[in-house]
PDB file of C-alpha atoms and ligand atoms in Angstrom:
ATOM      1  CA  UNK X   1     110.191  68.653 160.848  1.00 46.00           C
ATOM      2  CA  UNK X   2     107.981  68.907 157.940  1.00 59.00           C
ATOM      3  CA  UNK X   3     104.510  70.950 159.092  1.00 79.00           C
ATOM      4  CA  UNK X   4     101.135  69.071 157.904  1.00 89.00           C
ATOM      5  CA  UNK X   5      99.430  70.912 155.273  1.00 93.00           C
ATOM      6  CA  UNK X   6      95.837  70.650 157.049  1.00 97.00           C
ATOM      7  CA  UNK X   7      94.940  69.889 160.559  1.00 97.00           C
ATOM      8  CA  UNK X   8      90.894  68.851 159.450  1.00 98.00           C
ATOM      9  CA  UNK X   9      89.164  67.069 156.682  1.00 98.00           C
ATOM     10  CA  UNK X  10      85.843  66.289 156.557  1.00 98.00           C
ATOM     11  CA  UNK X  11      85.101  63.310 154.066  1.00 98.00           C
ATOM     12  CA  UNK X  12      81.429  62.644 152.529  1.00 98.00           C
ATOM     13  CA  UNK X  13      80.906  59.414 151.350  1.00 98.00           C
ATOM     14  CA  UNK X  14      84.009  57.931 154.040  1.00 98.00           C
ATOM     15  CA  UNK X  15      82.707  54.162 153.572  1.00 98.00           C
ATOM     16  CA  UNK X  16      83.596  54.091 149.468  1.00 98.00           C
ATOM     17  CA  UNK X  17      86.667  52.238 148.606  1.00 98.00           C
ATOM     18  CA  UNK X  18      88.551  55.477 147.235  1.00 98.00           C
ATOM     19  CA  UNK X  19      87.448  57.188 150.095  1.00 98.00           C
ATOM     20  CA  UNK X  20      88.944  54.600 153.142  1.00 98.00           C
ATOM     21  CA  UNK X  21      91.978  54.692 150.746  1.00 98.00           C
ATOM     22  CA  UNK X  22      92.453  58.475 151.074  1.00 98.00           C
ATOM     23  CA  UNK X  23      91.566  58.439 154.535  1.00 98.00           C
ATOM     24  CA  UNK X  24      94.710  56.288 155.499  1.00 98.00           C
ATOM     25  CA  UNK X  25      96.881  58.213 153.604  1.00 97.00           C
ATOM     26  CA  UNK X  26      95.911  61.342 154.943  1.00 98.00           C
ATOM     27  CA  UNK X  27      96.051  59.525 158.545  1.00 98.00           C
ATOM     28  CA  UNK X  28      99.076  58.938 158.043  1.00 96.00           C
ATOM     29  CA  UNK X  29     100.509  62.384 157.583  1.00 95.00           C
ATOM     30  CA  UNK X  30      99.025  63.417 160.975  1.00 96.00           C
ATOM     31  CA  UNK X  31      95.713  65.217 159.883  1.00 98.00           C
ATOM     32  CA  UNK X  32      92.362  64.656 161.478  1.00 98.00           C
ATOM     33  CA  UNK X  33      89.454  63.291 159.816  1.00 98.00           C
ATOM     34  CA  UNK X  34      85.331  63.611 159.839  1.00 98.00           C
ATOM     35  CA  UNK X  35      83.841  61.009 158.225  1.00 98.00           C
ATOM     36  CA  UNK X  36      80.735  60.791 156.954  1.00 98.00           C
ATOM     37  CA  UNK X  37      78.097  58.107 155.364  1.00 98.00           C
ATOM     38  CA  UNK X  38      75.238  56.280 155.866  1.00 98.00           C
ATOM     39  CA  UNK X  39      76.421  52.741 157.035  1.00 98.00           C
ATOM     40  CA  UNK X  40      76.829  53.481 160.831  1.00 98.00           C
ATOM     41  CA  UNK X  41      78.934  50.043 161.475  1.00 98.00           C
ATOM     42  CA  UNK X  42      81.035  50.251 158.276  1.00 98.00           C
ATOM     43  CA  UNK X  43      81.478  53.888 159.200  1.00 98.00           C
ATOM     44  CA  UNK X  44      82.778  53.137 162.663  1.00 98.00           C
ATOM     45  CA  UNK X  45      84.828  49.977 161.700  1.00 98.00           C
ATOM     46  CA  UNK X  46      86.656  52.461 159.490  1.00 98.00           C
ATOM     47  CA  UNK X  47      87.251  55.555 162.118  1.00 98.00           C
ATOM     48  CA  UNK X  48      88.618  52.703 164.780  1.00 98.00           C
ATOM     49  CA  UNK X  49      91.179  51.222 162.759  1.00 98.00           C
ATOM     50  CA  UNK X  50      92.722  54.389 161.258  1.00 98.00           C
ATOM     51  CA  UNK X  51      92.125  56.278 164.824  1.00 98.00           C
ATOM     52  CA  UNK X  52      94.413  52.948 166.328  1.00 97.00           C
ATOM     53  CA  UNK X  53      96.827  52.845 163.454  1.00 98.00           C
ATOM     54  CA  UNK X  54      97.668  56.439 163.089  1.00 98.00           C
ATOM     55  CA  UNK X  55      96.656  57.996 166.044  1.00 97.00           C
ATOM     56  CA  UNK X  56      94.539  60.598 164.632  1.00 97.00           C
ATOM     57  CA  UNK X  57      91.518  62.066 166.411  1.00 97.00           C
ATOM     58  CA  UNK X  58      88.462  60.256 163.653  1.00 98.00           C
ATOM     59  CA  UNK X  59      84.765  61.782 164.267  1.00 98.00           C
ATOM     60  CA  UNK X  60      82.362  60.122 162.535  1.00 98.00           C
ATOM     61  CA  UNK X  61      78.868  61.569 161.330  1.00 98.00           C
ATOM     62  CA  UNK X  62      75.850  59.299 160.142  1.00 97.00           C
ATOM     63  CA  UNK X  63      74.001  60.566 157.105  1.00 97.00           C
ATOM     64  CA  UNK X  64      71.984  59.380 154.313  1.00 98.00           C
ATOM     65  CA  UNK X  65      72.496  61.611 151.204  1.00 97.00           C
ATOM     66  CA  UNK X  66      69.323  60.428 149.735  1.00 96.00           C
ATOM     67  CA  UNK X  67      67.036  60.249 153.328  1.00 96.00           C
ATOM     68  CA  UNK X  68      68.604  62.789 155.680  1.00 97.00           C
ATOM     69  CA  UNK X  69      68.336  66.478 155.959  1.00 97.00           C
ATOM     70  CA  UNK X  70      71.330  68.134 154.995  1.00 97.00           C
ATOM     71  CA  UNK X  71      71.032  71.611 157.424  1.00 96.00           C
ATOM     72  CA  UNK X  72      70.902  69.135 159.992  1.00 96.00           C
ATOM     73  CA  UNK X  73      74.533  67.913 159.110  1.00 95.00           C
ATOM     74  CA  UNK X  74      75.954  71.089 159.072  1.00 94.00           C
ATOM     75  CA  UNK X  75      74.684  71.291 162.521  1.00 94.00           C
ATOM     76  CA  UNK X  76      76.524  68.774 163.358  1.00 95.00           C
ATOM     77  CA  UNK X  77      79.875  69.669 162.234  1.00 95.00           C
ATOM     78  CA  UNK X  78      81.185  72.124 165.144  1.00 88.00           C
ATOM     79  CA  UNK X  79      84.385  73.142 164.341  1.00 93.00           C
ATOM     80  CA  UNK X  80      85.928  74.720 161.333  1.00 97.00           C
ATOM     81  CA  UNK X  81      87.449  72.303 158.718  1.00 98.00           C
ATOM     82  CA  UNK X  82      90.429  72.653 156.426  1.00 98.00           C
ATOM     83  CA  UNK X  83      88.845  71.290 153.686  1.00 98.00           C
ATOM     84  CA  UNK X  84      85.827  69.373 152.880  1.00 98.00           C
ATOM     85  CA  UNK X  85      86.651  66.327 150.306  1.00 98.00           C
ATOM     86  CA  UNK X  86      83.239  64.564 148.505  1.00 98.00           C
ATOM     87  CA  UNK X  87      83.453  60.798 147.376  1.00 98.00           C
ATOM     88  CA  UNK X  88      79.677  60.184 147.707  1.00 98.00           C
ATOM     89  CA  UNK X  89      78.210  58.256 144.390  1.00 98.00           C
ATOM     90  CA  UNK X  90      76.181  56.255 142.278  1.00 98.00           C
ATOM     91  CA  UNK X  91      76.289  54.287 139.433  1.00 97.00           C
ATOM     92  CA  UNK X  92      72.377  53.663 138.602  1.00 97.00           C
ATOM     93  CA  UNK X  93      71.054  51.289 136.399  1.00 97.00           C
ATOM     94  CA  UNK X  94      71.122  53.136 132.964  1.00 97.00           C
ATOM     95  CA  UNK X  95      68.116  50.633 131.481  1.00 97.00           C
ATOM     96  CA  UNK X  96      66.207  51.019 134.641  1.00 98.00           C
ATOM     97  CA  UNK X  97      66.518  54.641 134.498  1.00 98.00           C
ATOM     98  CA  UNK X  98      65.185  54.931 130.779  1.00 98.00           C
ATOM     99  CA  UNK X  99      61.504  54.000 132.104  1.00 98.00           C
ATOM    100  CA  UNK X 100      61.898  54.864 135.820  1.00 98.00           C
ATOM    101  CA  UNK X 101      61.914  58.285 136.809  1.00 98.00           C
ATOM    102  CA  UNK X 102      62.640  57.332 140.331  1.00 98.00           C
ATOM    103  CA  UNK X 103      66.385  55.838 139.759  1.00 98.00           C
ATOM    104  CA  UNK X 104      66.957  58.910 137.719  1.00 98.00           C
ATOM    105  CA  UNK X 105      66.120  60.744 140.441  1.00 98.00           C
ATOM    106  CA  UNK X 106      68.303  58.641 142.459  1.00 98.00           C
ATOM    107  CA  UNK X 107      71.261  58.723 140.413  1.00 98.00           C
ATOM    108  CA  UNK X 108      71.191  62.543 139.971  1.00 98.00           C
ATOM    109  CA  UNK X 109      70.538  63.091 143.603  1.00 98.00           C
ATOM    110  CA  UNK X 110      73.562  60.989 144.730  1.00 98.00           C
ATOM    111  CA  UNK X 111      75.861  62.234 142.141  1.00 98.00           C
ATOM    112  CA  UNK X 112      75.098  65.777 141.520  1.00 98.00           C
ATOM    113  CA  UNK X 113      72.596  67.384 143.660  1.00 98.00           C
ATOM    114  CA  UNK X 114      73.352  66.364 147.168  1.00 98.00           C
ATOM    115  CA  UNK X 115      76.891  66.724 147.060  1.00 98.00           C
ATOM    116  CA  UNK X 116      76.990  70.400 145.749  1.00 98.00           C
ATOM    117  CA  UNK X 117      73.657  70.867 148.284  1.00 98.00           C
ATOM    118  CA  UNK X 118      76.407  69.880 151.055  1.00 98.00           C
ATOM    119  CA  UNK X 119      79.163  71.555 149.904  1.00 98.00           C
ATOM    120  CA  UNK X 120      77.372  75.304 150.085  1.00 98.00           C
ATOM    121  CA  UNK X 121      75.889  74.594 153.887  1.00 97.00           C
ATOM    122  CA  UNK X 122      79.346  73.880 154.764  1.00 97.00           C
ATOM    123  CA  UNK X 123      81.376  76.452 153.067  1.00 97.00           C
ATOM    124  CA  UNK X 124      80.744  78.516 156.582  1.00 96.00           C
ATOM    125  CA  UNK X 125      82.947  75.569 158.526  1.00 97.00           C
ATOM    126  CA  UNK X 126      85.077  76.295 155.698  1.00 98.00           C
ATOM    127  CA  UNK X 127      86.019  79.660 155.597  1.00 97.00           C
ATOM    128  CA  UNK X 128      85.967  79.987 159.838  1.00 97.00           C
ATOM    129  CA  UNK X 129      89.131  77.672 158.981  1.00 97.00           C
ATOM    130  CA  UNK X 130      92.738  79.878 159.273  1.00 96.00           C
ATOM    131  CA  UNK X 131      94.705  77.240 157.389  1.00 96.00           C
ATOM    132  CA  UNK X 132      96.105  79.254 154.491  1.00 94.00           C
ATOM    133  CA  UNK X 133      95.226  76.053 151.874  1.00 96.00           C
ATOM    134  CA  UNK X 134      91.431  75.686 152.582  1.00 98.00           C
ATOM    135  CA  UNK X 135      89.959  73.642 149.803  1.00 98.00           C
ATOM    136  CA  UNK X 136      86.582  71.836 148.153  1.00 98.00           C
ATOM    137  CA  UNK X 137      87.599  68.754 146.622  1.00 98.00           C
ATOM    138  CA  UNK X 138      84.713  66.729 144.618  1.00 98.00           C
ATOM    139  CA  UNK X 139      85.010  62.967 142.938  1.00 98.00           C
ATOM    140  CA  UNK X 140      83.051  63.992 139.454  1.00 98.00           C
ATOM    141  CA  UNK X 141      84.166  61.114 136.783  1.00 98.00           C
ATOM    142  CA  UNK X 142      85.642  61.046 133.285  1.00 98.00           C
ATOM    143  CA  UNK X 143      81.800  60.050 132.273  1.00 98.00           C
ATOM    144  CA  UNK X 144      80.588  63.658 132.793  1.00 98.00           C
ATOM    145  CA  UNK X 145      83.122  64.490 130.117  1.00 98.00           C
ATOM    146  CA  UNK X 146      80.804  62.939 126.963  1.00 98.00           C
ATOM    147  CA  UNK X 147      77.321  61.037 126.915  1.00 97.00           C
ATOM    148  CA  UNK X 148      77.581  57.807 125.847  1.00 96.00           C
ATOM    149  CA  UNK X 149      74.957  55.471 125.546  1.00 97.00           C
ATOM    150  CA  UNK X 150      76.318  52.848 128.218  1.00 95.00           C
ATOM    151  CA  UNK X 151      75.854  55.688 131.159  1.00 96.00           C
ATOM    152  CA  UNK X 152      74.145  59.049 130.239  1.00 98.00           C
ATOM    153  CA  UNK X 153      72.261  59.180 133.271  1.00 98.00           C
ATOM    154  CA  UNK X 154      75.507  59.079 135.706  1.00 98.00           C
ATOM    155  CA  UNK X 155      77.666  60.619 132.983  1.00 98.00           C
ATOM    156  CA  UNK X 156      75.066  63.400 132.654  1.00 98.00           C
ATOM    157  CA  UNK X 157      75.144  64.019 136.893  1.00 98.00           C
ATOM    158  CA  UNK X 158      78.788  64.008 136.926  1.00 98.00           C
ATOM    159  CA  UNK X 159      78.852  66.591 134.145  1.00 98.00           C
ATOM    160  CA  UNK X 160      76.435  68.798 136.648  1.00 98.00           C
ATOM    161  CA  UNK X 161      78.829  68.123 139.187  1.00 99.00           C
ATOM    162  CA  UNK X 162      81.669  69.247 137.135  1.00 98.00           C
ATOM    163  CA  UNK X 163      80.012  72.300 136.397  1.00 98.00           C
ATOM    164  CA  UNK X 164      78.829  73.221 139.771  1.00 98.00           C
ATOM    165  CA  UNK X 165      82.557  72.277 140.909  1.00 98.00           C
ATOM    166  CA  UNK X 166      83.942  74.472 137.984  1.00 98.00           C
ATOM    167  CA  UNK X 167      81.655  77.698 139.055  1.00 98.00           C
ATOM    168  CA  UNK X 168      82.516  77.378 142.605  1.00 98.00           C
ATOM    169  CA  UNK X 169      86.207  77.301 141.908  1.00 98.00           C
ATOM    170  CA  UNK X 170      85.498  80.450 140.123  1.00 98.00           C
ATOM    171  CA  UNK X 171      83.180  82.304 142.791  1.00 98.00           C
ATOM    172  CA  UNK X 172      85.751  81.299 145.576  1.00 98.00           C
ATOM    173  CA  UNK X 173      89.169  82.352 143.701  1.00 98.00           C
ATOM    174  CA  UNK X 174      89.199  85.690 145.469  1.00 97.00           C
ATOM    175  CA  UNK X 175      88.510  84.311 148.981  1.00 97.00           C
ATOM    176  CA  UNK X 176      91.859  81.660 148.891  1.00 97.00           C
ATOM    177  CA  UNK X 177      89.208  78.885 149.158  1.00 98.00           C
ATOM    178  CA  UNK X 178      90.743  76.133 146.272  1.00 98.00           C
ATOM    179  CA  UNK X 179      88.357  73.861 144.305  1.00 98.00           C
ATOM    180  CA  UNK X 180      89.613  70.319 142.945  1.00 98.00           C
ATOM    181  CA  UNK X 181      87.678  68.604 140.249  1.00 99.00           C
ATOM    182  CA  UNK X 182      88.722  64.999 140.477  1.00 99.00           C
ATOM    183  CA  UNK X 183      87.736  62.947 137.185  1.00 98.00           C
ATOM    184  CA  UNK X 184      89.229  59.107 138.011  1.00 98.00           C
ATOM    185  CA  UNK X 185      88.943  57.013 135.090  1.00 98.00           C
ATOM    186  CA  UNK X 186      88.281  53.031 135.152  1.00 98.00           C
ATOM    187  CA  UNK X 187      89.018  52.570 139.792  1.00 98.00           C
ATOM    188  CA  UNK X 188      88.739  48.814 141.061  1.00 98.00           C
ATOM    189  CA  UNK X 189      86.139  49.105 144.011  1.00 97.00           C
ATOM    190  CA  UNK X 190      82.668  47.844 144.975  1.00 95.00           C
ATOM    191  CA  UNK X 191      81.009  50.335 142.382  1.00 95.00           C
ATOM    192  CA  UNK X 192      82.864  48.606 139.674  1.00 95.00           C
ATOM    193  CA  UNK X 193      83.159  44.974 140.735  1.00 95.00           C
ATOM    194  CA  UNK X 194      80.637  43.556 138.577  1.00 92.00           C
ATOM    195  CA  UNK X 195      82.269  45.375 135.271  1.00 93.00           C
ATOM    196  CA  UNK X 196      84.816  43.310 133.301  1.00 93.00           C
ATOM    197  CA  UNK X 197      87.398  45.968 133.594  1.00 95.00           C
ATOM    198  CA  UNK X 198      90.696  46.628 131.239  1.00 96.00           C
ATOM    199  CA  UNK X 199      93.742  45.993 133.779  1.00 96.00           C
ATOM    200  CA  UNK X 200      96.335  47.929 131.915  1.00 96.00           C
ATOM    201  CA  UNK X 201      93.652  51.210 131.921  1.00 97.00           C
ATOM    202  CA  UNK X 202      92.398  50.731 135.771  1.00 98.00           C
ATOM    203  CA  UNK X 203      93.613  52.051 139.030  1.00 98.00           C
ATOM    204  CA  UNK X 204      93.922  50.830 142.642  1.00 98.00           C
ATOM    205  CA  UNK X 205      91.890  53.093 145.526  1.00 98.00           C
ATOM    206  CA  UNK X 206      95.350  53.851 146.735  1.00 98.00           C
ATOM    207  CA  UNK X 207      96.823  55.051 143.527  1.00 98.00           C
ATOM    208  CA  UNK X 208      93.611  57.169 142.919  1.00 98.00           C
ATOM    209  CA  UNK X 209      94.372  58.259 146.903  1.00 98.00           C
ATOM    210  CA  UNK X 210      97.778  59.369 146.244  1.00 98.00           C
ATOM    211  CA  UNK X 211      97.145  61.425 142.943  1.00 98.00           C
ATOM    212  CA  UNK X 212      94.481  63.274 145.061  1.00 98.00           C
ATOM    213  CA  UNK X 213      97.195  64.186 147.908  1.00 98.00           C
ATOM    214  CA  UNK X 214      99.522  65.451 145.630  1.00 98.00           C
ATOM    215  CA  UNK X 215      97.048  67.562 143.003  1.00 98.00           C
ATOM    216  CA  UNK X 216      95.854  68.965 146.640  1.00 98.00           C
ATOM    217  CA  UNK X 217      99.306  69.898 147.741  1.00 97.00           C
ATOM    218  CA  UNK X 218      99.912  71.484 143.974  1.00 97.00           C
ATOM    219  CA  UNK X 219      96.481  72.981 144.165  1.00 97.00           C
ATOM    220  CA  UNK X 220      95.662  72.059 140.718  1.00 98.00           C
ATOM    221  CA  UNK X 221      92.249  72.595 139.449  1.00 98.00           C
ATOM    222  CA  UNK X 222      91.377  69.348 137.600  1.00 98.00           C
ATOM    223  CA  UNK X 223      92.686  66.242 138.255  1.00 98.00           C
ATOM    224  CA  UNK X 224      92.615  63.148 135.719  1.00 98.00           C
ATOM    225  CA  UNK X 225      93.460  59.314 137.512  1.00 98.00           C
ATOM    226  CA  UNK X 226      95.084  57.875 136.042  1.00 97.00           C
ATOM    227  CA  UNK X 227      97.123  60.636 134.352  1.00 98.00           C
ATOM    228  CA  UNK X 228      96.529  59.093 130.681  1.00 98.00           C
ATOM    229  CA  UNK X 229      92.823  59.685 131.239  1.00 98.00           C
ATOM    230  CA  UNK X 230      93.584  63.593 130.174  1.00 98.00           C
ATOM    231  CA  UNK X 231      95.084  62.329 126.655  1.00 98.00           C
ATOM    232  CA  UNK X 232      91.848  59.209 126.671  1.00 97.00           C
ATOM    233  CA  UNK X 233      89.187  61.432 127.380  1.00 98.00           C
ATOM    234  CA  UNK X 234      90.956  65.109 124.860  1.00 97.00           C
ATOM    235  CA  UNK X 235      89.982  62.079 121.962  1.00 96.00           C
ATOM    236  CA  UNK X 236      86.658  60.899 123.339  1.00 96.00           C
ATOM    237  CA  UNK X 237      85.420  64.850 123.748  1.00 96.00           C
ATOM    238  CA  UNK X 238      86.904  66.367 120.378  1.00 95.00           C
ATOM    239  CA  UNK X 239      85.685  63.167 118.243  1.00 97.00           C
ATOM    240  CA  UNK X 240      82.922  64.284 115.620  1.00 96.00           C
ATOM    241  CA  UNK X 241      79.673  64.197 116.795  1.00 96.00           C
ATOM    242  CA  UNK X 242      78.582  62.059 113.258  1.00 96.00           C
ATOM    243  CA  UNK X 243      81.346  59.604 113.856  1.00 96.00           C
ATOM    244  CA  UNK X 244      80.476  59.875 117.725  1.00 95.00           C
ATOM    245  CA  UNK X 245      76.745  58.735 117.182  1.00 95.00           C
ATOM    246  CA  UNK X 246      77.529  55.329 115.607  1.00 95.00           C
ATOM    247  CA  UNK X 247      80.462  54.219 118.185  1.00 94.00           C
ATOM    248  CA  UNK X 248      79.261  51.371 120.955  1.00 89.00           C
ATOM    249  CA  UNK X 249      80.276  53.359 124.062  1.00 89.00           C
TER     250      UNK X 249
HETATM  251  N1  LIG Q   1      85.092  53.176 140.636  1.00 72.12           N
HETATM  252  C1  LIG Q   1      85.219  53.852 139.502  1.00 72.12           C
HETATM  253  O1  LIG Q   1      85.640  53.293 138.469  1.00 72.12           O
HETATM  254  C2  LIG Q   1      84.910  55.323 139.456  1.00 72.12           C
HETATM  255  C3  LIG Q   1      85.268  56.038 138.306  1.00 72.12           C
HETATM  256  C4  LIG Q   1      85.008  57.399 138.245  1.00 72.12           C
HETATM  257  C5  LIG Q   1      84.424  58.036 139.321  1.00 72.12           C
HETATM  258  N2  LIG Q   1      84.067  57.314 140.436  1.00 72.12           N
HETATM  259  C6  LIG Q   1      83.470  58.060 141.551  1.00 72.12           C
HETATM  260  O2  LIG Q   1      84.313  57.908 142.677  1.00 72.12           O
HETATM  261  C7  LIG Q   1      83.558  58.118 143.881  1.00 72.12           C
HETATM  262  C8  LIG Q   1      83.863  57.013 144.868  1.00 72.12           C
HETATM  263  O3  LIG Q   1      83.286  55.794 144.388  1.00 72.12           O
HETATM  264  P1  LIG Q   1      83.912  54.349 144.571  1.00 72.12           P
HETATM  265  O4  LIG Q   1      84.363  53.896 143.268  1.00 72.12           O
HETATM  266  O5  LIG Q   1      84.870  54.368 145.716  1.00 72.12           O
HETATM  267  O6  LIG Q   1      82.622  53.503 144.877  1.00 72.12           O
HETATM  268  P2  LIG Q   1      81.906  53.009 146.200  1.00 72.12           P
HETATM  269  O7  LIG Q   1      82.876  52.238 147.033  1.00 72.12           O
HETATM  270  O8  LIG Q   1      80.660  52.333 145.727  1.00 72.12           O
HETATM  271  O9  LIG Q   1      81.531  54.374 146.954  1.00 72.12           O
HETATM  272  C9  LIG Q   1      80.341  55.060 146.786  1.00 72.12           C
HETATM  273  C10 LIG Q   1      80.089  55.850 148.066  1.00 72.12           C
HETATM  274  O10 LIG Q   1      78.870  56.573 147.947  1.00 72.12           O
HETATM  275  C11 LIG Q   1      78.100  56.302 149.103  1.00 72.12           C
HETATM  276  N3  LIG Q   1      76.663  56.435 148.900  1.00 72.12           N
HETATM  277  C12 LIG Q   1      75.901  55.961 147.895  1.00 72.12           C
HETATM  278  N4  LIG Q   1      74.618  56.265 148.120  1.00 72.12           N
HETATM  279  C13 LIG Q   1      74.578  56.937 149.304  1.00 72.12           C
HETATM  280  C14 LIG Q   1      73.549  57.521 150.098  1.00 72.12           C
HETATM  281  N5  LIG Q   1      72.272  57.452 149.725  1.00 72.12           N
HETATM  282  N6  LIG Q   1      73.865  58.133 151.258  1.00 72.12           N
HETATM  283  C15 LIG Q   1      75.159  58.185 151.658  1.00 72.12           C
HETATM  284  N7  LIG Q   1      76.177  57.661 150.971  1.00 72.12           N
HETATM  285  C16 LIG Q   1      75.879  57.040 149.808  1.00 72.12           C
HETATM  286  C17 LIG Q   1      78.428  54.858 149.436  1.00 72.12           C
HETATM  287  O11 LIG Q   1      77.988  54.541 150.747  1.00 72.12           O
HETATM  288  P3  LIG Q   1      77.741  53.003 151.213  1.00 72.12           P
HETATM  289  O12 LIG Q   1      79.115  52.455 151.505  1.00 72.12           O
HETATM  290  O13 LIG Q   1      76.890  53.146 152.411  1.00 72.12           O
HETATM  291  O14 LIG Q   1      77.071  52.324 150.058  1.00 72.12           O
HETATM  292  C18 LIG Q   1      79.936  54.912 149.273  1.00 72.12           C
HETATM  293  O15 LIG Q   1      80.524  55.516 150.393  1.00 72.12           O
HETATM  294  C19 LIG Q   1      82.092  58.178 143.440  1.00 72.12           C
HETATM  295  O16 LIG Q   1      81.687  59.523 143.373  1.00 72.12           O
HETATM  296  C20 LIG Q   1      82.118  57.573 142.036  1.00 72.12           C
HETATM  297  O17 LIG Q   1      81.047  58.052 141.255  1.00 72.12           O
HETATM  298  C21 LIG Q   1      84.290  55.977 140.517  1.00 72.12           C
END
């Protein structure tokens, strides 16, 4: 009988589309979830059904990334987890936030500074864990690979995030604790749903679920979904700044 590769995840941002897609298919390899967000009904809707389909124990924590105190989550959180997997995020308004400092705030709070905020208080839960494949996994986005005019205020956080994700892989390299930077490109969910989207260049939740699984069982470091994303965005970053400038991104 094949052993499961982790008995505990804890999931931030469990009510997002990629997130409920993961979930199921962690589910349903036997592993135990925390989930975590805001939307106390959604939240709960979303622990019952996988807790009744794959008879997995599902906690569930409420908390607001932009209202709640994040030393008080921690507290919350009483047993060691295998690893702790981030899908919390925000699009913004990009024309709103070129007058108003507020959704800036917003969008850099949701995307960047939260999420890395969370992911030191828990490291403890983390490294209490004796699973021999402990891991940080964060969503970032192909957008924090280049500014472009369409997005610079979530492509900028993401790019933070990135970072921060890329240093902490780094600082935790001698303790066995794995960091995976996810980057998906183009993802049909309820962040995209009002962009006219290309078909042949976007993914399903589950697709972007099952790339995750695997780059987590190969412990890769960075992790482009779709795969062509790697090859899209290699262009999009080495393209001349001068021709760069006068492109309609
Ligand atoms: N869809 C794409 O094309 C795409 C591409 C690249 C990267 N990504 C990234 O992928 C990740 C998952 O996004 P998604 O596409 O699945 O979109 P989504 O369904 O809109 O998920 C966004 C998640 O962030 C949560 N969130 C937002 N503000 C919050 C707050 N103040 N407190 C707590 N939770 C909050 C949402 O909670 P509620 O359900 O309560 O709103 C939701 O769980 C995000 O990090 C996103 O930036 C998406």
């Amino acid at each position: 009988m094949n052993q499961k590769p982790w008995n505990k995840i804890a999931v931030l941002g469990a009510t997002s589309d990629m997130a409920i897609a993961f979930c199921h298919f962690v589910a349903k390899h036997g592993i135990s979830l925390i989930l975590i967000a805001r939307n106390k009904e959604k939240l709960e809707k979303i622990a019952k059904d996988i807790n009744i389909r794959y008879n997995v124990s599902v906690e569930t924590v409420l908390f607001d990334v932009e209202k709640d105190d994040p030393t008080i989550l921690v507290k919350k959180i009483s047993e060691p987890i295998d690893v702790f997997i981030s899908f919390v995020g925000y699009l913004g308004n990009q024309s709103k936030a070129q007058s108003d400092p507020k959704e800036v705030d917003k969008i850099v709070k949701i995307n960047y500074q939260m999420p890395a905020i969370i992911t030191e208080l828990l490291l403890e839960k983390i490294k209490q864990s004796t699973s021999n494949k402990r891991m940080i996994v964060g969503i970032s986005s192909v957008a924090g690979d280049r500014g472009r005019q369409s997005n610079y205020f979530y492509g900028s956080a993401k790019a933070a995030y990135s970072a921060y994700l890329s240093g902490l892989r780094n600082r935790l390299f001698k303790e066995k604790i794995h960091v995976l930077t996810v980057k998906p490109g183009f993802v049909y969910t309820s962040m995209t749903q009002d962009l006219n989207l290309p078909p042949l260049l976007t993914a399903q939740p589950e697709e972007v679920a099952k790339d995750i699984y695997k780059a987590m069982l190969k412990q890769k470091d960075v992790l482009y979904t779709k795969w062509f994303w790697k090859y899209i965005m290699l262009i999009i970053k080495y393209l001349p700044e001068f021709l760069f400038k006068r492109l309609s991104l």
